[in-house]
XYZ file of C-alpha atoms in Angstrom:
673
model
C 65.727 126.409 114.088
C 68.293 124.098 115.612
C 71.770 124.986 115.864
C 74.362 122.733 113.703
C 77.254 120.229 116.020
C 79.914 121.401 116.321
C 81.806 118.452 113.513
C 78.316 119.566 110.215
C 79.579 123.385 111.050
C 82.861 122.751 109.127
C 81.367 120.177 107.288
C 78.467 123.590 105.300
C 81.515 125.946 106.342
C 83.235 123.482 103.461
C 80.465 123.029 101.678
C 79.362 126.320 101.095
C 83.039 127.658 100.775
C 84.008 125.405 98.291
C 80.627 124.383 96.343
C 78.734 121.359 96.571
C 81.418 118.322 95.148
C 82.290 114.843 96.188
C 84.799 115.083 99.004
C 82.761 114.172 101.732
C 80.616 111.568 99.951
C 80.684 108.630 102.011
C 80.015 104.886 99.445
C 78.691 101.848 100.992
C 78.004 99.481 98.156
C 76.871 95.614 99.290
C 76.354 92.789 96.268
C 73.758 90.817 96.773
C 73.085 87.407 96.041
C 70.551 84.783 96.331
C 66.563 85.182 96.089
C 65.502 89.018 96.848
C 62.432 90.880 97.934
C 63.083 94.601 95.757
C 60.159 95.675 96.942
C 60.691 94.840 100.594
C 64.484 96.667 100.445
C 63.161 99.480 99.152
C 60.187 99.810 101.701
C 63.097 98.911 104.138
C 65.706 101.757 102.910
C 62.750 103.873 103.749
C 62.426 102.632 107.623
C 65.785 103.887 107.962
C 65.341 107.282 106.693
C 62.042 107.931 109.327
C 64.347 105.737 111.914
C 66.963 108.034 111.805
C 66.921 112.540 112.154
C 70.162 112.927 109.907
C 68.981 111.172 106.938
C 65.844 113.637 106.716
C 67.948 116.426 107.763
C 68.426 119.363 104.781
C 70.780 121.931 106.171
C 68.960 125.827 106.009
C 70.664 129.282 106.423
C 69.365 132.008 108.480
C 70.661 134.855 108.292
C 74.344 133.134 107.282
C 73.826 131.208 110.683
C 73.407 127.083 109.840
C 70.848 125.142 111.505
C 69.276 121.633 111.081
C 65.611 121.336 109.269
C 64.633 117.747 110.232
C 61.770 117.094 107.886
C 58.859 114.647 109.200
C 59.033 110.801 109.060
C 57.473 109.737 105.847
C 57.267 113.378 104.245
C 60.475 112.885 102.456
C 60.747 110.060 100.419
C 64.049 108.149 99.043
C 64.574 107.484 95.522
C 65.827 104.330 95.066
C 66.080 103.196 91.904
C 66.000 99.804 90.884
C 68.241 99.895 87.619
C 68.707 97.775 84.995
C 72.661 97.547 85.221
C 74.966 95.391 82.359
C 77.454 93.555 84.648
C 79.945 95.168 82.349
C 78.363 98.579 83.107
C 77.746 98.535 87.069
C 81.704 100.336 87.810
C 80.170 103.650 86.072
C 76.747 103.854 87.333
C 78.836 103.027 90.384
C 81.848 105.497 90.151
C 78.505 107.884 88.714
C 76.409 108.524 91.699
C 79.723 108.211 94.083
C 80.492 111.322 92.662
C 77.121 113.133 92.055
C 76.900 115.924 94.642
C 74.457 116.859 97.188
C 73.047 120.237 97.430
C 72.493 120.544 101.582
C 69.614 122.925 101.277
C 67.682 121.624 98.965
C 67.488 117.461 99.319
C 68.518 114.781 102.341
C 71.922 113.631 102.468
C 71.715 110.296 101.396
C 71.107 108.135 98.106
C 70.105 105.121 97.003
C 70.171 103.445 93.765
C 69.874 98.852 93.240
C 71.436 97.763 90.334
C 69.901 94.598 89.037
C 72.703 92.513 87.404
C 70.404 89.311 87.255
C 67.540 87.629 88.657
C 69.203 86.314 91.621
C 72.140 89.268 91.512
C 71.769 92.703 93.051
C 74.424 95.764 94.020
C 73.274 97.981 96.282
C 74.401 101.746 96.343
C 74.345 103.882 98.915
C 75.851 107.704 99.053
C 75.030 109.587 102.164
C 76.903 112.652 102.656
C 78.964 112.294 105.881
C 77.199 116.143 107.331
C 74.241 112.816 108.669
C 76.243 110.462 109.157
C 80.151 109.093 110.051
C 82.310 105.586 110.339
C 80.298 104.359 113.104
C 76.880 104.979 112.172
C 76.917 101.957 109.519
C 77.052 99.028 112.091
C 73.855 100.576 113.804
C 72.636 101.160 109.979
C 73.476 97.626 109.260
C 71.164 96.207 112.086
C 68.500 98.170 110.714
C 68.707 97.504 107.438
C 68.502 94.188 108.351
C 65.221 95.255 110.768
C 63.217 96.554 108.446
C 64.146 94.409 105.636
C 62.742 90.508 107.679
C 59.811 92.478 108.851
C 58.847 94.136 105.398
C 59.630 90.981 103.943
C 57.060 89.483 106.012
C 54.063 92.105 105.497
C 54.358 94.278 108.008
C 56.342 97.436 109.571
C 59.695 96.270 111.677
C 59.027 96.390 115.313
C 62.266 97.853 117.121
C 62.358 99.895 120.477
C 62.044 103.938 120.023
C 65.153 105.509 120.170
C 66.356 107.230 123.062
C 66.912 109.970 122.066
C 68.214 111.750 118.712
C 71.448 113.883 116.667
C 69.482 116.910 117.663
C 69.413 115.962 120.904
C 73.130 115.581 120.360
C 73.683 118.961 119.532
C 71.798 120.715 122.079
C 73.434 118.256 125.106
C 77.130 119.191 123.092
C 76.480 123.383 123.637
C 76.115 122.776 127.514
C 78.380 120.436 127.989
C 81.005 121.868 126.709
C 79.923 125.657 128.231
C 80.907 129.371 126.968
C 84.453 130.463 126.547
C 83.568 133.348 128.574
C 83.797 130.979 131.939
C 87.164 129.650 132.679
C 85.352 126.955 134.376
C 84.444 125.611 131.448
C 85.074 122.421 129.661
C 86.082 124.300 126.586
C 87.889 127.154 128.329
C 90.252 124.019 130.058
C 90.628 122.040 127.065
C 91.321 125.699 124.482
C 94.454 126.355 126.598
C 95.547 123.285 126.351
C 95.324 123.281 123.105
C 96.930 126.362 122.945
C 99.946 124.901 124.081
C 99.691 121.919 123.097
C 99.987 122.903 119.871
C 102.288 126.036 120.408
C 104.547 126.671 117.001
C 103.135 124.346 115.048
C 103.947 124.641 111.449
C 102.340 125.547 109.976
C 103.107 123.219 106.740
C 104.674 119.453 106.974
C 107.344 118.616 103.933
C 106.547 115.755 102.229
C 107.951 114.068 99.473
C 105.180 115.025 96.673
C 106.165 115.263 93.136
C 104.200 118.281 91.783
C 104.781 122.002 94.270
C 101.247 122.726 96.251
C 98.486 124.737 93.843
C 97.228 127.607 95.541
C 93.814 126.561 95.779
C 92.650 122.810 96.892
C 91.224 120.743 94.199
C 90.077 118.032 96.025
C 91.463 115.384 93.694
C 92.460 112.327 95.005
C 93.380 108.512 95.019
C 93.867 105.337 96.608
C 96.381 102.812 97.084
C 95.740 99.867 98.918
C 97.555 99.033 102.748
C 98.798 95.434 103.927
C 100.933 94.772 106.776
C 100.869 90.597 106.959
C 99.388 88.790 109.692
C 103.146 88.164 111.358
C 104.655 91.499 111.218
C 100.847 92.319 112.727
C 101.477 89.765 116.111
C 104.992 91.372 116.478
C 103.258 95.337 116.959
C 100.538 93.575 119.196
C 103.490 92.543 120.760
C 105.340 95.221 120.802
C 102.714 97.626 122.422
C 102.502 95.280 124.400
C 105.756 95.529 125.763
C 105.468 99.223 125.716
C 102.020 99.352 127.753
C 100.796 101.272 124.561
C 98.047 99.787 122.424
C 98.791 99.113 118.216
C 97.103 103.230 117.689
C 100.072 104.077 119.039
C 102.375 101.909 117.635
C 101.269 102.997 114.098
C 101.565 106.058 114.916
C 104.936 105.909 115.887
C 105.748 103.921 112.883
C 104.576 107.042 110.314
C 105.787 109.841 112.605
C 109.272 107.983 111.951
C 108.870 107.888 108.524
C 107.921 111.458 107.637
C 110.983 112.192 109.423
C 113.078 110.338 108.105
C 111.764 111.869 104.519
C 112.451 115.204 105.374
C 109.506 116.224 107.050
C 111.939 117.735 109.817
C 111.057 116.291 113.344
C 108.316 118.436 114.489
C 105.433 115.770 113.063
C 101.183 116.610 113.737
C 99.117 114.435 112.467
C 95.568 114.917 112.329
C 93.468 112.093 114.074
C 90.032 110.605 114.723
C 87.898 110.715 117.713
C 84.573 108.201 117.509
C 83.224 111.303 119.726
C 80.982 109.273 121.343
C 81.425 109.361 125.080
C 77.949 108.638 126.361
C 76.831 104.832 125.470
C 73.766 106.196 124.368
C 74.913 107.491 121.575
C 76.289 103.948 120.111
C 72.520 103.200 118.068
C 72.655 106.238 116.826
C 72.961 107.663 112.985
C 74.815 110.785 112.866
C 78.361 112.078 112.070
C 80.175 112.541 115.853
C 83.389 112.488 114.909
C 86.061 114.911 115.479
C 89.200 115.536 115.017
C 92.605 115.856 117.040
C 95.788 116.939 116.118
C 98.877 114.100 117.767
C 102.253 116.156 117.631
C 104.545 113.962 117.306
C 108.178 114.954 118.294
C 111.424 112.907 117.079
C 113.591 115.701 118.124
C 116.964 114.031 119.540
C 117.002 110.623 117.279
C 114.474 108.640 119.877
C 115.086 104.901 119.928
C 111.952 103.802 118.734
C 110.780 102.599 122.472
C 111.308 106.321 123.171
C 109.003 107.211 120.377
C 106.551 104.794 121.060
C 106.492 106.836 124.997
C 106.176 109.836 123.037
C 103.099 108.439 121.030
C 101.814 107.539 124.349
C 101.634 110.523 125.880
C 101.025 112.276 123.039
C 98.095 110.841 122.251
C 96.446 109.740 126.249
C 96.795 113.575 126.570
C 94.279 114.309 122.768
C 92.407 112.246 124.368
C 91.661 113.568 128.074
C 91.021 116.838 126.340
C 89.380 115.965 123.505
C 85.546 117.077 123.586
C 86.902 120.955 122.469
C 86.092 121.212 118.279
C 88.549 120.867 115.817
C 86.199 123.914 114.053
C 86.591 125.749 117.391
C 90.487 125.062 117.705
C 91.428 125.780 114.237
C 89.340 129.515 115.134
C 91.395 130.072 118.043
C 94.971 129.252 117.111
C 93.622 130.918 113.574
C 97.017 129.468 112.062
C 98.578 130.774 108.674
C 95.290 129.149 105.726
C 95.552 128.111 102.454
C 92.243 127.076 100.381
C 95.510 124.254 98.879
C 96.197 122.751 102.398
C 94.703 122.052 105.070
C 94.880 123.602 108.776
C 96.947 122.284 111.618
C 98.359 119.388 110.088
C 97.848 117.946 106.096
C 98.668 113.670 106.444
C 95.056 111.978 108.781
C 95.818 108.796 110.355
C 92.293 106.266 111.055
C 92.588 103.415 113.140
C 89.062 101.508 112.448
C 88.801 100.013 115.004
C 84.811 100.333 114.788
C 82.721 97.364 115.373
C 82.212 96.202 111.982
C 78.515 96.204 110.367
C 77.002 93.183 110.047
C 74.285 92.800 107.927
C 72.685 89.467 107.372
C 69.586 89.108 104.764
C 67.555 86.609 104.640
C 68.097 83.976 101.616
C 70.762 86.036 100.350
C 74.572 86.031 100.282
C 76.104 89.587 101.071
C 79.446 90.659 100.030
C 79.755 94.317 101.322
C 82.154 96.830 98.306
C 84.368 98.603 98.803
C 84.410 102.143 96.313
C 86.188 105.206 96.126
C 85.517 108.665 95.481
C 88.418 110.278 92.818
C 88.327 112.963 95.800
C 91.146 112.842 98.922
C 91.016 115.489 101.876
C 94.191 116.049 102.868
C 97.395 115.346 101.496
C 98.253 111.857 102.449
C 95.509 109.626 105.173
C 96.311 106.541 105.810
C 93.090 104.243 107.017
C 93.729 100.843 108.195
C 92.140 98.049 111.108
C 92.712 94.902 111.923
C 91.658 91.825 111.367
C 91.334 88.375 112.866
C 90.372 84.984 112.664
C 87.527 82.952 114.336
C 90.160 82.483 117.273
C 91.300 85.964 117.834
C 94.350 85.739 116.040
C 96.143 88.879 114.328
C 95.000 88.554 110.420
C 96.858 91.470 109.347
C 96.246 95.449 108.810
C 94.071 95.694 105.822
C 93.587 99.381 104.544
C 93.804 102.951 102.211
C 96.187 105.656 101.643
C 94.327 108.228 100.225
C 96.255 110.972 98.513
C 95.964 114.594 96.993
C 96.691 113.810 93.439
C 97.792 116.814 92.909
C 100.444 116.625 95.209
C 101.160 112.865 94.445
C 101.676 110.284 91.641
C 100.371 107.277 92.581
C 103.471 104.453 92.351
C 105.424 107.208 94.431
C 102.315 106.789 97.094
C 102.603 103.160 96.993
C 106.823 102.886 97.288
C 105.625 105.242 100.573
C 103.176 102.530 102.405
C 106.438 100.180 101.061
C 108.287 101.983 103.258
C 106.453 102.217 106.236
C 105.888 98.625 106.428
C 109.741 99.002 105.951
C 109.665 100.537 109.148
C 106.749 98.209 110.739
C 109.267 95.832 110.008
C 112.854 96.975 111.564
C 110.590 98.443 114.504
C 109.531 95.362 116.381
C 112.965 93.488 115.041
C 114.897 96.096 116.987
C 113.259 98.455 119.162
C 116.147 100.252 120.981
C 117.155 100.496 117.260
C 116.709 104.819 116.384
C 115.189 106.909 114.134
C 117.835 107.744 112.731
C 119.197 104.192 111.514
C 116.461 103.054 110.038
C 116.637 102.815 106.669
C 114.015 103.829 104.326
C 114.897 102.749 101.500
C 113.096 100.303 99.066
C 114.927 96.819 97.703
C 117.200 97.740 94.573
C 116.923 100.427 95.160
C 120.398 101.761 97.395
C 122.164 100.047 93.803
C 119.802 102.560 91.644
C 120.748 105.766 93.610
C 125.039 104.794 93.473
C 124.883 102.695 90.763
C 121.877 103.416 87.884
C 121.841 106.902 88.233
C 125.557 107.400 88.645
C 126.040 105.008 84.914
C 126.423 108.645 82.878
C 129.534 107.849 80.757
C 128.025 108.339 76.622
C 129.765 108.202 73.948
C 131.279 111.232 72.473
C 133.937 113.251 70.257
C 137.045 113.172 71.462
C 136.769 117.250 70.274
C 136.730 120.676 72.383
C 134.519 123.186 71.658
C 136.746 124.907 68.850
C 136.662 121.615 67.127
C 133.016 120.733 67.608
C 131.948 124.727 66.592
C 134.358 123.650 63.041
C 132.533 120.331 61.565
C 129.147 121.798 62.976
C 128.972 124.779 60.876
C 130.719 123.259 58.009
C 128.080 120.713 57.918
C 125.214 123.209 58.477
C 126.829 126.913 56.975
C 123.361 127.886 56.375
C 121.788 127.241 60.302
C 120.495 130.071 62.178
C 123.648 129.575 64.921
C 123.194 132.410 67.120
C 120.305 134.874 67.711
C 120.095 138.461 69.293
C 118.459 141.928 69.345
C 121.050 142.755 67.305
C 121.901 140.472 64.458
C 121.548 136.994 63.467
C 123.314 135.116 62.796
C 124.111 132.234 60.649
C 127.095 128.682 61.964
C 128.556 130.121 58.311
C 128.386 134.187 59.156
C 129.851 133.157 62.570
C 132.734 130.716 62.510
C 133.669 133.767 59.250
C 133.060 136.717 62.866
C 135.216 134.304 64.647
C 137.901 133.473 61.961
C 138.880 137.168 61.337
C 138.696 137.300 64.682
C 140.946 134.629 65.889
C 143.439 136.054 63.843
C 143.424 139.969 64.604
C 143.545 137.708 69.209
C 146.986 135.734 66.650
C 148.560 138.884 66.338
C 148.230 140.402 69.574
C 150.233 137.942 71.113
C 147.042 135.282 71.933
C 147.901 131.836 71.533
C 148.521 128.220 72.843
C 149.296 128.879 77.194
C 148.099 133.121 77.130
C 144.273 135.158 78.347
C 142.231 137.053 77.019
C 140.110 138.491 79.049
C 136.541 139.635 77.461
C 134.907 142.466 79.195
C 131.786 142.194 77.463
C 128.072 142.640 77.904
C 125.041 139.263 76.760
C 125.778 139.900 72.753
C 126.318 138.878 69.241
C 130.701 140.122 69.951
C 131.114 138.002 73.867
C 129.839 135.066 71.801
C 132.327 135.475 68.928
C 134.764 136.960 70.688
C 134.965 133.394 73.211
C 134.793 131.567 69.618
C 137.396 133.852 68.349
C 139.814 132.635 71.624
C 139.250 129.622 71.709
C 140.338 129.654 68.089
C 143.558 131.011 68.199
C 144.894 128.146 71.091
C 143.694 130.541 73.675
C 141.473 130.922 76.954
C 139.506 133.729 77.736
C 138.519 135.790 80.550
C 134.594 136.617 81.369
C 135.010 140.330 83.435
C 131.526 140.762 84.388
C 131.924 145.134 83.881
C 128.481 145.125 86.332
C 131.065 143.598 89.897
C 132.919 146.469 91.659
C 136.123 147.961 90.359
C 137.704 146.372 93.027
C 137.445 142.776 92.318
C 137.789 143.406 88.361
C 140.928 145.222 89.449
C 142.192 141.775 91.254
C 140.853 139.248 88.652
C 143.244 141.148 86.240
C 145.989 141.899 88.098
C 146.142 138.151 89.535
C 145.514 136.460 85.845
C 147.359 138.729 83.632
C 145.603 137.838 80.075
C 147.864 139.103 77.339
C 144.565 141.192 76.159
C 141.710 142.959 77.322
C 138.697 142.411 74.498
C 135.537 145.295 75.801
C 134.531 148.150 73.577
C 134.570 151.638 73.851
C 132.086 152.304 76.113
C 133.218 150.044 78.690
C 136.267 151.166 78.884
C 135.600 153.473 81.305
C 134.587 151.149 83.797
C 138.234 149.204 84.153
C 140.533 150.033 85.797
C 143.981 151.721 84.676
C 147.118 148.902 84.380
C 143.617 146.553 83.436
C 145.663 144.361 81.442
C 148.346 143.962 84.331
C 152.083 142.669 84.873
C 154.451 141.916 82.958
C 156.546 138.306 82.125
C 156.610 136.138 84.596
C 154.838 132.126 85.315
C 150.771 134.343 85.845
C 149.440 135.227 88.664
C 148.252 133.870 92.187
C 145.178 132.156 90.548
C 146.264 128.577 90.300
C 147.622 127.613 87.436
C 145.774 129.912 84.887
C 147.312 130.318 81.867
C 150.361 132.216 81.893
C 151.691 135.163 79.694
C 153.853 138.183 79.101
C 151.101 140.725 79.980
C 152.062 144.454 77.914
C 150.638 147.054 80.252
C 147.985 148.189 80.909
C 147.351 149.978 77.753
C 146.193 146.558 75.650
C 143.060 146.879 75.103
C 141.253 145.312 71.729
C 138.554 147.575 71.777
C 136.036 146.091 69.375
C 133.718 149.881 67.918
C 136.829 150.748 67.910
C 137.298 152.304 63.829
C 141.125 151.328 63.413
C 139.991 147.298 64.685
C 137.435 147.407 62.893
C 139.984 148.202 59.598
C 142.151 145.641 60.765
C 139.748 143.227 60.745
C 138.201 143.332 57.376
C 141.464 142.690 56.156
C 141.965 139.591 57.660
C 141.064 136.572 56.177
C 137.722 134.382 56.853
C 140.018 130.853 56.889
C 140.364 128.851 59.633
C 143.936 129.028 61.966
C 145.413 125.758 61.902
C 144.684 123.431 65.026
C 146.651 124.148 67.412
C 145.332 122.956 70.760
C 143.744 119.759 72.071
C 141.632 118.583 75.070
C 143.738 119.733 77.590
C 144.601 122.835 76.485
C 142.980 125.476 79.271
C 139.693 126.978 77.159
C 137.971 129.909 80.148
C 139.577 130.931 83.481
C 136.210 130.915 86.043
C 136.784 133.456 89.295
C 135.322 131.686 92.400
C 132.994 133.965 95.014
C 136.132 134.870 97.525
C 133.446 133.971 100.492
C 136.052 131.997 101.934
C 138.970 134.445 101.145
C 140.282 135.726 98.174
C 138.647 134.782 94.633
C 140.633 131.639 93.072
C 140.853 131.420 89.463
C 139.886 128.109 87.901
C 140.956 126.424 84.779
C 138.777 124.356 82.895
C 139.695 122.989 79.691
C 138.644 120.813 76.817
C 138.162 117.443 77.923
C 135.194 117.326 79.193
C 133.075 120.090 76.020
C 132.104 117.747 73.824
C 130.615 115.445 77.242
C 128.677 118.326 78.948
C 127.044 119.815 74.699
C 125.736 116.156 74.801
C 124.197 116.248 77.652
C 123.255 119.798 77.315
C 121.106 118.779 74.690
C 119.354 115.783 76.103
C 118.352 117.334 79.632
C 117.206 120.471 77.895
C 115.038 118.853 74.446
C 117.302 120.838 72.189
C 116.830 119.806 68.847
C 120.404 119.168 66.302
C 120.947 123.215 66.279
């Protein structure tokens, strides 16, 4: 059994791990207009299968070791069905064909369908699994299909020169070339050492501006958006590359790294880059999967200029090209990065710069037009694929391509904006290569105004009312509506209003009123909410005291704020320090302007569940007290953490409560209650 190439091994492993799927399907669509010889075309497609071994190979395993089983020419027939289809149904048929998974162990990795729209209009759809071909393979496939169709149309078999080698020969040669890792002088050992050093400390995951968090498992669902650079900017970037003694790819790579860095990805930017892998001219005419992937690690640390970043990109790329033979799959095994099913190892962003020979399919009597067809899958978080376009005289016509994205992470609109930002960065690079990366503005037209102005227009019409008044109005409108729910009780607005009015009257008798502070040493409970409302109705401000705090902090807060009363329960009195209500007279403590009060000594506690207190509450009216607050009245005091010194009391007034309630109802989607 013939072993797999290193590139094939990874796809075989992923196919076994994830199960058959369309992630590595390569669809190609050709629109054929004119007099088509259907029989000749189907026969020509079979000729391709017989000529190129990878197209008639199944992938089997023995004792979990994968291998290639190459079927003999003519031993398998390509089911190139001719299907009559209405034009409006074509897109659905193509999408269904592209999404159909291959069973690599049981069927050959190529599928074909000829859709007949009319007598003179056909669409040929080919789907090849990546394990059998790569982008470069499309050119020799197109040339051979042209030759075979011409021959079959003339009633004969194609007369083409025999291929000097086949893909299986390359597989065996690759293993011999790399040598063994136990040999320190072997090529693989040399390159292992290079990549160990180059990728030491590589981040496990690039921080990308995603719309959603990454899931635990890979979904492989994806989308595509078009990407375009104008002819003018293409020319300027090419000139910048020439002045920088770099390739256009190196300039584009620097621009992408700059963008990701500016979008919050940090300064250590690993990008995946496909390498054709055809290091010998004898491989140029073969169909097969030769592509290797290298990691281009770009450093934006120190806020370099674009010119400096291009130089770093050039150095990175040249080093990678010189060590490109080490299979990416083996590199992953060696470096053993932290693996996760939902994340590609070593890099999550791919940059593919297409400079392969474009396939030229010229079928006699037909106008042939290629059409792009995408599978709704994504191999990476983001994959930028672009290529140069030129006119007949070699002048730049622009860069064209796509951005493939994982729909689990990104929305289409976000990726479209990311592409526009990349063009914006390219424009900045071309205009001023001496500009520092950190100075480039990645905001699109209108976004600065949106961030600074539109998003900050938060003013709303709200009633000029404080906490107590807002509650009074609500209770009067819907007294029977549920206001408060706890494990212990459920209170309506009417019941809560009555309970708070009784307590407010008792608090007022004990000295609580405008300009005074009442400490609430209560757990999260019906009693706490009732007490907060009662303090506001009495005209005072409340100080929440968490009895789980250290005793020293509680003592400091009470001594500093000097509340007129401390409301608590019998169970919690023991957690309050002696002298809890602290001080007497004066203008208050040192808490930054909190309400002042006379203070009545450490014994001034109001224990809500004390029998005497309950009796006093029962004798008080449930009618509300006369209004005694303004919007500038203190509502509560909250103490800072004290991380930069002593904790400080911060006073919050009634003035913002109505606005806060309105915004919270909108943000939380709350109804009228």
